[in-house]
Amino acid sequence: MARRRDLARAHRAFRNLLFKKKHLTSSAPILQVVFDTPMRQGFDYLPAAGAPPPGPGQRVRVPFGRRRAIGIVAAHAESSALPRARLKQVTQSIDTAPLWDEATFGVLRWAADYYHHPLGDVLFGALPKRLREGAAASREEIVWRLSAAGHAGIAAGARLGSRQRALVALVGEDGEVLAAITAAGHAAELRALAARGWLESFARSAPPPPAGAGRPGPVLTADQGAAVAAVGASLGRFAAFLLHGVTGSGKTEVYLRLIERVLATGRGALVLVPEIALTPQLVARFRERLAAPVVALHSSLADGARLEAWRAASSGSAPVVIGTRSAVFTPMPALGLVVVDEEHDASYKQQEGFRYSGRDLALMRAQRAGVPAVLGSATPSFESLANAAAGRYAKLSLPERTGRAGKPRVTVIDLRVNTARDGLSPPAMAAIERHLADRGQVLVFLNRRGYAPTMYCTGCGWMAPCKACDARLTVHLARARLVCHHCGAEEALPFACPQCGNELAPVGEGTERVETTLKQLFPGAPLVRIDRDVIRRRGDLEEALGSVADGRARILLGTQMLTKGHDFPDVTLVVVLAADQGLFGADFRAGERLAQQIVQVAGRAGRGDRPGEVLIQTSYPEHPLLTSLITRGYEGFAALALEERRAAGWPPYAHLALLRADAPARADVYEFLEAAGAATPDARRSRVRILGPAPAALARRAGRHRAQLLVESPARGALQAFLATWVGAIAALKPPRALRWSLDVDPSEVD
Ligand SMILES: [Zn+2]
Ligand SMILES: [Zn+2]
């Protein structure tokens, strides 16, 4: 009980310290330490006696409750709410230097404030798993070698066992790293010879990752050259650039030239990409072109490899880092340039836990480091276009493709007069046949996996529902299963309607069904399908893409996995099967996402020297979204859509936060949100409006009811000031244990 009171007091003290500084002087600083938990509070500790106090950004082991825990020093303070005598001491300092450079640590602290997320969760979440567990942050390795006594003993002809002789041979003249000795099974001999004083150890820096080939690049186009010159003129200070380059216009070459220039000045570059598992080509291309070590950092790396890459980046031995959104937190001692490729991509927003935007933090990182940031895309986000229009970003355009092929020809197919069979309209079938006969490759895009989105009863109209979600089960015919794409629940495919016993029919199309149709229609054309059901392991995608690259596959069918930056130079026809999915989305970004998807997938056509053709199937050919996209192009479409957002008060003309809650009991969710809505500081005075509670688009998922409050304000500062007080009030509510809530600042979806 006393302990709890102490914690509460420490908590209050910690919060107080963040807001007002008390000026009590004393000898050693008090360490404010945060932990790898979603707790909002930190705790005060004293440095170990006689040791230099660990600074902010360094890991420590401390007593925590009944156990010991690893914490990170968030800040030094001069006083604590607890008397010094009652503060516990740090047991061990793990690091001798901060884990992050000052600018990056500043970004992390800023992000915790801006997203109103616990600092401990932010800091630990920014580290590879091994570092969270206490592994050394530096790239030093322990090497064992023969000592003077060892040399003397062997010279004197001392008798050694055969395994000991093998170890001596292994360490040789230069010594051998501990890991290799252990791997060779000589741990016991090592202990024995070290105890005799014949072997000694020392630490040395691990060798840097291998440098790339440094091959020269192609001659730049005039537009590429202008883009390189503009950004290049800003090296050494912060400036934001929006590089709008149509698919195939050579954005990557612009990045590479800039990185070469940055490397020549002794600095490095951080390059963020949406999904590194999908872009092995990019890493290979960087390694071939750049003469400096390049490391990749993303979540599908094995723990050890991730730690090594992090160490190489943080020590500066790998000056180029390519990574997914979390790589934005990688310390780099001499950052010179930040690049965010495909900056519009939704995967830059983390959708659970610490809900940050990797793109936005990359800009903050560049600003804090005083270096330029380049946001590249063929379909820039509307926010970025608005920032460019307002003069906050300098806009650079690459309007031409580097290949000889011109822009693809786009045609809309009206499904109301061209009835589709299993998803394919007669004009689409005819076009596929024509392009195949012409030795072209064909890409068919359908952003829906499985065989059919619904199993339907022809007798009573029953549609197979998920028992845990407000959603229908998707038919997966090859596996004879019904699968929920929201919660993953599965059941066997029923033979008859469970309600009336009548016959069941799969309704609608997914990629699995279209694959069957295409194989029947074009038996001579090998087909490769790319979606999450068939691309499951590392290497599957490379294999599939390889068969497209070498021409074995003639038809390429897939979901949005296909739209992300792959080069298909021989694809001459792109067919978008179901554009209508995105036309009527409830979310204010639905139109933006649809336009991006169509433009991205259309950009895959005709990238070699052959012109492309794009067919878009729709039941709503007069829909203003489609017509304005086709007649005005992407930027014209964006300008129109931004005007609508301005009128309706949506981002970027308003600033949003979403308080989400979910629980097994519906009443709990609404009770909590009502209470949160009532626990607000004066919203009227702070120029903030609260809407809801309203059910989420999927009102029940995995057995949990979901609802939300939307908070909006015309001013970012007003919203931030409001949230800073409100989040404390929400945290003080006592919802039932089973209820989960989260605050999402700048949510990417609000429906
Ligand atoms: Zn029925
Ligand atoms: Zn479900």
PDB file of C-alpha atoms in Angstrom, residues 144-389:
ATOM      1  CA  TRP A 144      40.739 -13.543 -27.623  1.00  0.00           C
ATOM      2  CA  ARG A 145      44.427 -13.971 -28.423  1.00  0.00           C
ATOM      3  CA  LEU A 146      47.479 -15.658 -26.992  1.00  0.00           C
ATOM      4  CA  SER A 147      49.032 -13.687 -24.154  1.00  0.00           C
ATOM      5  CA  ALA A 148      52.766 -13.284 -23.659  1.00  0.00           C
ATOM      6  CA  ALA A 149      52.580 -16.177 -21.193  1.00  0.00           C
ATOM      7  CA  GLY A 150      50.768 -18.261 -23.776  1.00  0.00           C
ATOM      8  CA  HIS A 151      53.386 -17.568 -26.447  1.00  0.00           C
ATOM      9  CA  ALA A 152      56.137 -18.389 -23.993  1.00  0.00           C
ATOM     10  CA  GLY A 153      54.442 -21.601 -22.855  1.00  0.00           C
ATOM     11  CA  ILE A 154      53.944 -22.862 -26.378  1.00  0.00           C
ATOM     12  CA  ALA A 155      57.496 -21.911 -27.352  1.00  0.00           C
ATOM     13  CA  ALA A 156      58.667 -23.923 -24.356  1.00  0.00           C
ATOM     14  CA  GLY A 157      56.831 -26.969 -25.747  1.00  0.00           C
ATOM     15  CA  ALA A 158      54.060 -27.176 -23.157  1.00  0.00           C
ATOM     16  CA  ARG A 159      51.748 -30.148 -23.546  1.00  0.00           C
ATOM     17  CA  LEU A 160      48.220 -29.314 -24.612  1.00  0.00           C
ATOM     18  CA  GLY A 161      45.199 -31.498 -25.243  1.00  0.00           C
ATOM     19  CA  SER A 162      44.114 -31.924 -28.825  1.00  0.00           C
ATOM     20  CA  ARG A 163      41.085 -29.635 -28.373  1.00  0.00           C
ATOM     21  CA  GLN A 164      43.241 -26.993 -26.703  1.00  0.00           C
ATOM     22  CA  ARG A 165      45.691 -27.199 -29.618  1.00  0.00           C
ATOM     23  CA  ALA A 166      42.758 -26.711 -31.990  1.00  0.00           C
ATOM     24  CA  LEU A 167      41.741 -23.582 -30.090  1.00  0.00           C
ATOM     25  CA  VAL A 168      45.280 -22.184 -30.202  1.00  0.00           C
ATOM     26  CA  ALA A 169      45.299 -22.798 -33.956  1.00  0.00           C
ATOM     27  CA  LEU A 170      41.937 -21.066 -34.241  1.00  0.00           C
ATOM     28  CA  VAL A 171      43.002 -17.883 -32.454  1.00  0.00           C
ATOM     29  CA  GLY A 172      46.241 -17.896 -34.483  1.00  0.00           C
ATOM     30  CA  GLU A 173      48.340 -14.746 -34.547  1.00  0.00           C
ATOM     31  CA  ASP A 174      45.510 -12.196 -34.891  1.00  0.00           C
ATOM     32  CA  GLY A 175      43.100 -13.559 -32.345  1.00  0.00           C
ATOM     33  CA  GLU A 176      39.523 -14.694 -32.883  1.00  0.00           C
ATOM     34  CA  VAL A 177      36.170 -13.230 -31.866  1.00  0.00           C
ATOM     35  CA  LEU A 178      34.375 -14.827 -28.960  1.00  0.00           C
ATOM     36  CA  ALA A 179      31.335 -15.661 -31.055  1.00  0.00           C
ATOM     37  CA  ALA A 180      33.432 -17.722 -33.476  1.00  0.00           C
ATOM     38  CA  ILE A 181      35.217 -19.563 -30.638  1.00  0.00           C
ATOM     39  CA  THR A 182      31.910 -20.486 -29.039  1.00  0.00           C
ATOM     40  CA  ALA A 183      30.451 -21.472 -32.397  1.00  0.00           C
ATOM     41  CA  ALA A 184      33.425 -23.814 -32.960  1.00  0.00           C
ATOM     42  CA  GLY A 185      32.626 -25.525 -29.652  1.00  0.00           C
ATOM     43  CA  HIS A 186      35.760 -24.383 -27.775  1.00  0.00           C
ATOM     44  CA  ALA A 187      34.094 -22.578 -24.854  1.00  0.00           C
ATOM     45  CA  ALA A 188      35.484 -25.050 -22.276  1.00  0.00           C
ATOM     46  CA  GLU A 189      39.068 -24.875 -23.593  1.00  0.00           C
ATOM     47  CA  LEU A 190      38.808 -21.103 -23.695  1.00  0.00           C
ATOM     48  CA  ARG A 191      37.881 -21.026 -20.012  1.00  0.00           C
ATOM     49  CA  ALA A 192      40.736 -23.384 -19.142  1.00  0.00           C
ATOM     50  CA  LEU A 193      43.439 -21.517 -21.088  1.00  0.00           C
ATOM     51  CA  ALA A 194      42.166 -18.133 -19.922  1.00  0.00           C
ATOM     52  CA  ALA A 195      42.323 -19.345 -16.318  1.00  0.00           C
ATOM     53  CA  ARG A 196      45.956 -20.324 -16.922  1.00  0.00           C
ATOM     54  CA  GLY A 197      46.596 -16.823 -18.240  1.00  0.00           C
ATOM     55  CA  TRP A 198      47.549 -18.076 -21.698  1.00  0.00           C
ATOM     56  CA  LEU A 199      44.710 -16.340 -23.490  1.00  0.00           C
ATOM     57  CA  GLU A 200      43.722 -12.715 -23.047  1.00  0.00           C
ATOM     58  CA  SER A 201      40.834 -10.723 -24.422  1.00  0.00           C
ATOM     59  CA  PHE A 202      40.430  -7.230 -25.803  1.00  0.00           C
ATOM     60  CA  ALA A 203      37.639  -5.291 -27.445  1.00  0.00           C
ATOM     61  CA  ARG A 204      37.791  -3.996 -30.985  1.00  0.00           C
ATOM     62  CA  SER A 205      35.307  -2.316 -33.279  1.00  0.00           C
ATOM     63  CA  ALA A 206      33.495  -4.693 -35.574  1.00  0.00           C
ATOM     64  CA  PRO A 207      34.352  -4.214 -39.235  1.00  0.00           C
ATOM     65  CA  PRO A 208      31.933  -1.987 -41.169  1.00  0.00           C
ATOM     66  CA  PRO A 209      29.434  -3.589 -43.534  1.00  0.00           C
ATOM     67  CA  PRO A 210      30.833  -4.024 -47.049  1.00  0.00           C
ATOM     68  CA  ALA A 211      30.696  -0.931 -49.252  1.00  0.00           C
ATOM     69  CA  GLY A 212      28.807  -0.927 -52.514  1.00  0.00           C
ATOM     70  CA  ALA A 213      30.213  -1.096 -56.022  1.00  0.00           C
ATOM     71  CA  GLY A 214      30.019   2.632 -56.735  1.00  0.00           C
ATOM     72  CA  ARG A 215      29.018   2.137 -60.382  1.00  0.00           C
ATOM     73  CA  PRO A 216      28.305   5.308 -62.344  1.00  0.00           C
ATOM     74  CA  GLY A 217      24.663   6.130 -63.103  1.00  0.00           C
ATOM     75  CA  PRO A 218      22.944   7.018 -66.348  1.00  0.00           C
ATOM     76  CA  VAL A 219      22.922  10.510 -67.822  1.00  0.00           C
ATOM     77  CA  LEU A 220      20.248  12.576 -66.087  1.00  0.00           C
ATOM     78  CA  THR A 221      17.309  14.081 -67.910  1.00  0.00           C
ATOM     79  CA  ALA A 222      16.966  17.866 -67.709  1.00  0.00           C
ATOM     80  CA  ASP A 223      14.205  17.533 -65.097  1.00  0.00           C
ATOM     81  CA  GLN A 224      16.232  15.124 -62.979  1.00  0.00           C
ATOM     82  CA  GLY A 225      19.218  17.429 -63.207  1.00  0.00           C
ATOM     83  CA  ALA A 226      17.142  20.413 -62.108  1.00  0.00           C
ATOM     84  CA  ALA A 227      15.769  18.471 -59.133  1.00  0.00           C
ATOM     85  CA  VAL A 228      19.267  17.376 -58.056  1.00  0.00           C
ATOM     86  CA  ALA A 229      20.537  20.947 -58.388  1.00  0.00           C
ATOM     87  CA  ALA A 230      17.657  22.413 -56.359  1.00  0.00           C
ATOM     88  CA  VAL A 231      18.024  20.018 -53.447  1.00  0.00           C
ATOM     89  CA  GLY A 232      21.788  20.043 -53.721  1.00  0.00           C
ATOM     90  CA  ALA A 233      21.804  23.820 -53.237  1.00  0.00           C
ATOM     91  CA  SER A 234      20.086  23.301 -49.875  1.00  0.00           C
ATOM     92  CA  LEU A 235      22.497  20.761 -48.417  1.00  0.00           C
ATOM     93  CA  GLY A 236      23.539  21.828 -44.952  1.00  0.00           C
ATOM     94  CA  ARG A 237      20.250  23.455 -43.970  1.00  0.00           C
ATOM     95  CA  PHE A 238      16.629  22.431 -43.577  1.00  0.00           C
ATOM     96  CA  ALA A 239      14.345  22.697 -46.575  1.00  0.00           C
ATOM     97  CA  ALA A 240      11.432  20.476 -47.620  1.00  0.00           C
ATOM     98  CA  PHE A 241      10.983  19.338 -51.215  1.00  0.00           C
ATOM     99  CA  LEU A 242       8.069  17.559 -52.806  1.00  0.00           C
ATOM    100  CA  LEU A 243       9.365  15.544 -55.740  1.00  0.00           C
ATOM    101  CA  HIS A 244       6.348  14.759 -57.883  1.00  0.00           C
ATOM    102  CA  GLY A 245       7.541  12.315 -60.494  1.00  0.00           C
ATOM    103  CA  VAL A 246       5.241  10.205 -62.638  1.00  0.00           C
ATOM    104  CA  THR A 247       5.835   6.473 -62.457  1.00  0.00           C
ATOM    105  CA  GLY A 248       8.945   5.634 -64.445  1.00  0.00           C
ATOM    106  CA  SER A 249      10.345   9.173 -64.354  1.00  0.00           C
ATOM    107  CA  GLY A 250      13.462   8.212 -62.411  1.00  0.00           C
ATOM    108  CA  LYS A 251      12.920   9.515 -58.871  1.00  0.00           C
ATOM    109  CA  THR A 252      15.298   6.899 -57.497  1.00  0.00           C
ATOM    110  CA  GLU A 253      18.101   8.219 -59.687  1.00  0.00           C
ATOM    111  CA  VAL A 254      17.525  11.684 -58.178  1.00  0.00           C
ATOM    112  CA  TYR A 255      17.830  10.200 -54.674  1.00  0.00           C
ATOM    113  CA  LEU A 256      21.018   8.373 -55.640  1.00  0.00           C
ATOM    114  CA  ARG A 257      22.704  11.477 -57.067  1.00  0.00           C
ATOM    115  CA  LEU A 258      21.842  13.480 -53.982  1.00  0.00           C
ATOM    116  CA  ILE A 259      23.115  10.737 -51.699  1.00  0.00           C
ATOM    117  CA  GLU A 260      26.369  10.619 -53.659  1.00  0.00           C
ATOM    118  CA  ARG A 261      26.796  14.327 -53.046  1.00  0.00           C
ATOM    119  CA  VAL A 262      25.970  13.970 -49.365  1.00  0.00           C
ATOM    120  CA  LEU A 263      28.459  11.101 -49.017  1.00  0.00           C
ATOM    121  CA  ALA A 264      31.126  13.219 -50.682  1.00  0.00           C
ATOM    122  CA  THR A 265      30.743  15.755 -47.871  1.00  0.00           C
ATOM    123  CA  GLY A 266      31.269  13.029 -45.272  1.00  0.00           C
ATOM    124  CA  ARG A 267      27.633  12.797 -44.239  1.00  0.00           C
ATOM    125  CA  GLY A 268      24.919  10.180 -44.647  1.00  0.00           C
ATOM    126  CA  ALA A 269      21.340   9.709 -45.770  1.00  0.00           C
ATOM    127  CA  LEU A 270      18.202   8.211 -44.281  1.00  0.00           C
ATOM    128  CA  VAL A 271      15.821   6.791 -46.880  1.00  0.00           C
ATOM    129  CA  LEU A 272      12.344   5.693 -45.865  1.00  0.00           C
ATOM    130  CA  VAL A 273      10.340   3.357 -48.091  1.00  0.00           C
ATOM    131  CA  PRO A 274       6.803   2.061 -47.526  1.00  0.00           C
ATOM    132  CA  GLU A 275       7.486  -1.688 -47.461  1.00  0.00           C
ATOM    133  CA  ILE A 276      11.027  -2.909 -47.651  1.00  0.00           C
ATOM    134  CA  ALA A 277      10.001  -6.547 -48.009  1.00  0.00           C
ATOM    135  CA  LEU A 278       8.515  -5.493 -51.332  1.00  0.00           C
ATOM    136  CA  THR A 279      11.524  -3.527 -52.504  1.00  0.00           C
ATOM    137  CA  PRO A 280      14.591  -5.795 -52.470  1.00  0.00           C
ATOM    138  CA  GLN A 281      15.388  -4.276 -55.862  1.00  0.00           C
ATOM    139  CA  LEU A 282      15.823  -0.874 -54.259  1.00  0.00           C
ATOM    140  CA  VAL A 283      18.354  -2.070 -51.690  1.00  0.00           C
ATOM    141  CA  ALA A 284      20.257  -3.971 -54.390  1.00  0.00           C
ATOM    142  CA  ARG A 285      20.269  -0.898 -56.608  1.00  0.00           C
ATOM    143  CA  PHE A 286      21.599   1.321 -53.800  1.00  0.00           C
ATOM    144  CA  ARG A 287      24.306  -1.201 -52.985  1.00  0.00           C
ATOM    145  CA  GLU A 288      25.395  -1.362 -56.585  1.00  0.00           C
ATOM    146  CA  ARG A 289      25.506   2.361 -57.092  1.00  0.00           C
ATOM    147  CA  LEU A 290      26.869   3.751 -53.843  1.00  0.00           C
ATOM    148  CA  ALA A 291      30.480   3.301 -52.828  1.00  0.00           C
ATOM    149  CA  ALA A 292      29.545   3.440 -49.121  1.00  0.00           C
ATOM    150  CA  PRO A 293      28.015   0.764 -46.871  1.00  0.00           C
ATOM    151  CA  VAL A 294      24.213   0.637 -47.049  1.00  0.00           C
ATOM    152  CA  VAL A 295      22.136  -1.091 -44.379  1.00  0.00           C
ATOM    153  CA  ALA A 296      18.464  -1.979 -44.424  1.00  0.00           C
ATOM    154  CA  LEU A 297      16.360  -1.643 -41.265  1.00  0.00           C
ATOM    155  CA  HIS A 298      12.876  -3.075 -41.052  1.00  0.00           C
ATOM    156  CA  SER A 299      10.752  -5.299 -38.875  1.00  0.00           C
ATOM    157  CA  SER A 300      11.130  -8.521 -40.834  1.00  0.00           C
ATOM    158  CA  LEU A 301      14.884  -8.681 -40.156  1.00  0.00           C
ATOM    159  CA  ALA A 302      16.022 -11.318 -37.680  1.00  0.00           C
ATOM    160  CA  ASP A 303      16.804  -9.807 -34.264  1.00  0.00           C
ATOM    161  CA  GLY A 304      20.568 -10.179 -34.593  1.00  0.00           C
ATOM    162  CA  ALA A 305      20.672  -8.696 -38.082  1.00  0.00           C
ATOM    163  CA  ARG A 306      18.549  -5.781 -36.992  1.00  0.00           C
ATOM    164  CA  LEU A 307      20.841  -5.060 -34.069  1.00  0.00           C
ATOM    165  CA  GLU A 308      23.896  -5.170 -36.352  1.00  0.00           C
ATOM    166  CA  ALA A 309      22.286  -2.790 -38.844  1.00  0.00           C
ATOM    167  CA  TRP A 310      21.320  -0.402 -36.046  1.00  0.00           C
ATOM    168  CA  ARG A 311      24.863  -0.460 -34.648  1.00  0.00           C
ATOM    169  CA  ALA A 312      26.360   0.138 -38.084  1.00  0.00           C
ATOM    170  CA  ALA A 313      24.059   3.126 -38.559  1.00  0.00           C
ATOM    171  CA  SER A 314      24.547   4.591 -35.110  1.00  0.00           C
ATOM    172  CA  SER A 315      28.338   4.277 -35.213  1.00  0.00           C
ATOM    173  CA  GLY A 316      28.388   5.914 -38.623  1.00  0.00           C
ATOM    174  CA  SER A 317      30.082   2.940 -40.265  1.00  0.00           C
ATOM    175  CA  ALA A 318      27.042   2.589 -42.547  1.00  0.00           C
ATOM    176  CA  PRO A 319      26.199   6.130 -43.642  1.00  0.00           C
ATOM    177  CA  VAL A 320      23.175   5.106 -45.732  1.00  0.00           C
ATOM    178  CA  VAL A 321      20.102   3.606 -44.068  1.00  0.00           C
ATOM    179  CA  ILE A 322      17.106   2.337 -46.025  1.00  0.00           C
ATOM    180  CA  GLY A 323      14.177   1.414 -43.845  1.00  0.00           C
ATOM    181  CA  THR A 324      10.480   1.307 -43.199  1.00  0.00           C
ATOM    182  CA  ARG A 325       8.720   3.852 -40.970  1.00  0.00           C
ATOM    183  CA  SER A 326      10.375   2.874 -37.682  1.00  0.00           C
ATOM    184  CA  ALA A 327      13.807   3.501 -39.221  1.00  0.00           C
ATOM    185  CA  VAL A 328      13.041   7.199 -38.756  1.00  0.00           C
ATOM    186  CA  PHE A 329      14.252   6.703 -35.153  1.00  0.00           C
ATOM    187  CA  THR A 330      17.656   5.288 -36.141  1.00  0.00           C
ATOM    188  CA  PRO A 331      20.484   7.373 -34.703  1.00  0.00           C
ATOM    189  CA  MET A 332      22.855   8.603 -37.385  1.00  0.00           C
ATOM    190  CA  PRO A 333      25.789  10.726 -36.248  1.00  0.00           C
ATOM    191  CA  ALA A 334      26.219  12.736 -39.460  1.00  0.00           C
ATOM    192  CA  LEU A 335      22.860  12.908 -41.151  1.00  0.00           C
ATOM    193  CA  GLY A 336      22.952  14.953 -44.319  1.00  0.00           C
ATOM    194  CA  LEU A 337      19.709  14.138 -46.146  1.00  0.00           C
ATOM    195  CA  VAL A 338      16.301  12.599 -45.471  1.00  0.00           C
ATOM    196  CA  VAL A 339      14.314  10.942 -48.268  1.00  0.00           C
ATOM    197  CA  VAL A 340      10.761   9.615 -47.966  1.00  0.00           C
ATOM    198  CA  ASP A 341       9.890   7.590 -51.039  1.00  0.00           C
ATOM    199  CA  GLU A 342       6.215   7.094 -51.986  1.00  0.00           C
ATOM    200  CA  GLU A 343       5.408   9.589 -49.245  1.00  0.00           C
ATOM    201  CA  HIS A 344       1.652   9.185 -49.826  1.00  0.00           C
ATOM    202  CA  ASP A 345       1.693   5.551 -48.769  1.00  0.00           C
ATOM    203  CA  ALA A 346      -0.673   4.657 -45.936  1.00  0.00           C
ATOM    204  CA  SER A 347       1.876   2.331 -44.347  1.00  0.00           C
ATOM    205  CA  TYR A 348       3.868   5.324 -43.046  1.00  0.00           C
ATOM    206  CA  LYS A 349       1.169   5.702 -40.404  1.00  0.00           C
ATOM    207  CA  GLN A 350       1.492   3.223 -37.553  1.00  0.00           C
ATOM    208  CA  GLN A 351      -2.007   2.015 -36.758  1.00  0.00           C
ATOM    209  CA  GLU A 352      -1.529   0.535 -33.320  1.00  0.00           C
ATOM    210  CA  GLY A 353       0.238   1.364 -30.061  1.00  0.00           C
ATOM    211  CA  PHE A 354       2.289   4.492 -30.734  1.00  0.00           C
ATOM    212  CA  ARG A 355       0.306   5.915 -33.666  1.00  0.00           C
ATOM    213  CA  TYR A 356       2.827   8.128 -35.431  1.00  0.00           C
ATOM    214  CA  SER A 357       3.395   9.159 -39.009  1.00  0.00           C
ATOM    215  CA  GLY A 358       6.861   8.123 -40.176  1.00  0.00           C
ATOM    216  CA  ARG A 359       6.607  10.664 -42.993  1.00  0.00           C
ATOM    217  CA  ASP A 360       5.818  13.571 -40.678  1.00  0.00           C
ATOM    218  CA  LEU A 361       8.519  12.575 -38.188  1.00  0.00           C
ATOM    219  CA  ALA A 362      11.030  12.293 -41.031  1.00  0.00           C
ATOM    220  CA  LEU A 363      10.367  15.963 -41.799  1.00  0.00           C
ATOM    221  CA  MET A 364      10.771  16.848 -38.133  1.00  0.00           C
ATOM    222  CA  ARG A 365      14.002  14.869 -38.095  1.00  0.00           C
ATOM    223  CA  ALA A 366      15.359  16.779 -41.081  1.00  0.00           C
ATOM    224  CA  GLN A 367      14.346  20.056 -39.497  1.00  0.00           C
ATOM    225  CA  ARG A 368      16.048  19.257 -36.187  1.00  0.00           C
ATOM    226  CA  ALA A 369      19.174  18.022 -37.935  1.00  0.00           C
ATOM    227  CA  GLY A 370      19.213  21.053 -40.240  1.00  0.00           C
ATOM    228  CA  VAL A 371      19.270  19.033 -43.468  1.00  0.00           C
ATOM    229  CA  PRO A 372      16.969  18.892 -46.510  1.00  0.00           C
ATOM    230  CA  ALA A 373      14.077  16.435 -46.771  1.00  0.00           C
ATOM    231  CA  VAL A 374      12.811  15.094 -50.071  1.00  0.00           C
ATOM    232  CA  LEU A 375       9.311  13.626 -50.222  1.00  0.00           C
ATOM    233  CA  GLY A 376       8.894  11.690 -53.438  1.00  0.00           C
ATOM    234  CA  SER A 377       5.805  10.233 -55.058  1.00  0.00           C
ATOM    235  CA  ALA A 378       4.010   9.689 -58.338  1.00  0.00           C
ATOM    236  CA  THR A 379       0.808  10.408 -56.436  1.00  0.00           C
ATOM    237  CA  PRO A 380       1.639  12.855 -53.619  1.00  0.00           C
ATOM    238  CA  SER A 381      -0.648  12.980 -50.623  1.00  0.00           C
ATOM    239  CA  PHE A 382      -3.094  15.840 -50.744  1.00  0.00           C
ATOM    240  CA  GLU A 383      -1.544  17.270 -47.573  1.00  0.00           C
ATOM    241  CA  SER A 384       1.818  17.487 -49.290  1.00  0.00           C
ATOM    242  CA  LEU A 385       0.318  19.074 -52.394  1.00  0.00           C
ATOM    243  CA  ALA A 386      -1.378  21.639 -50.158  1.00  0.00           C
ATOM    244  CA  ASN A 387       1.921  22.289 -48.362  1.00  0.00           C
ATOM    245  CA  ALA A 388       3.603  22.816 -51.709  1.00  0.00           C
ATOM    246  CA  ALA A 389       0.833  25.151 -52.862  1.00  0.00           C
TER     247      ALA A 389
END
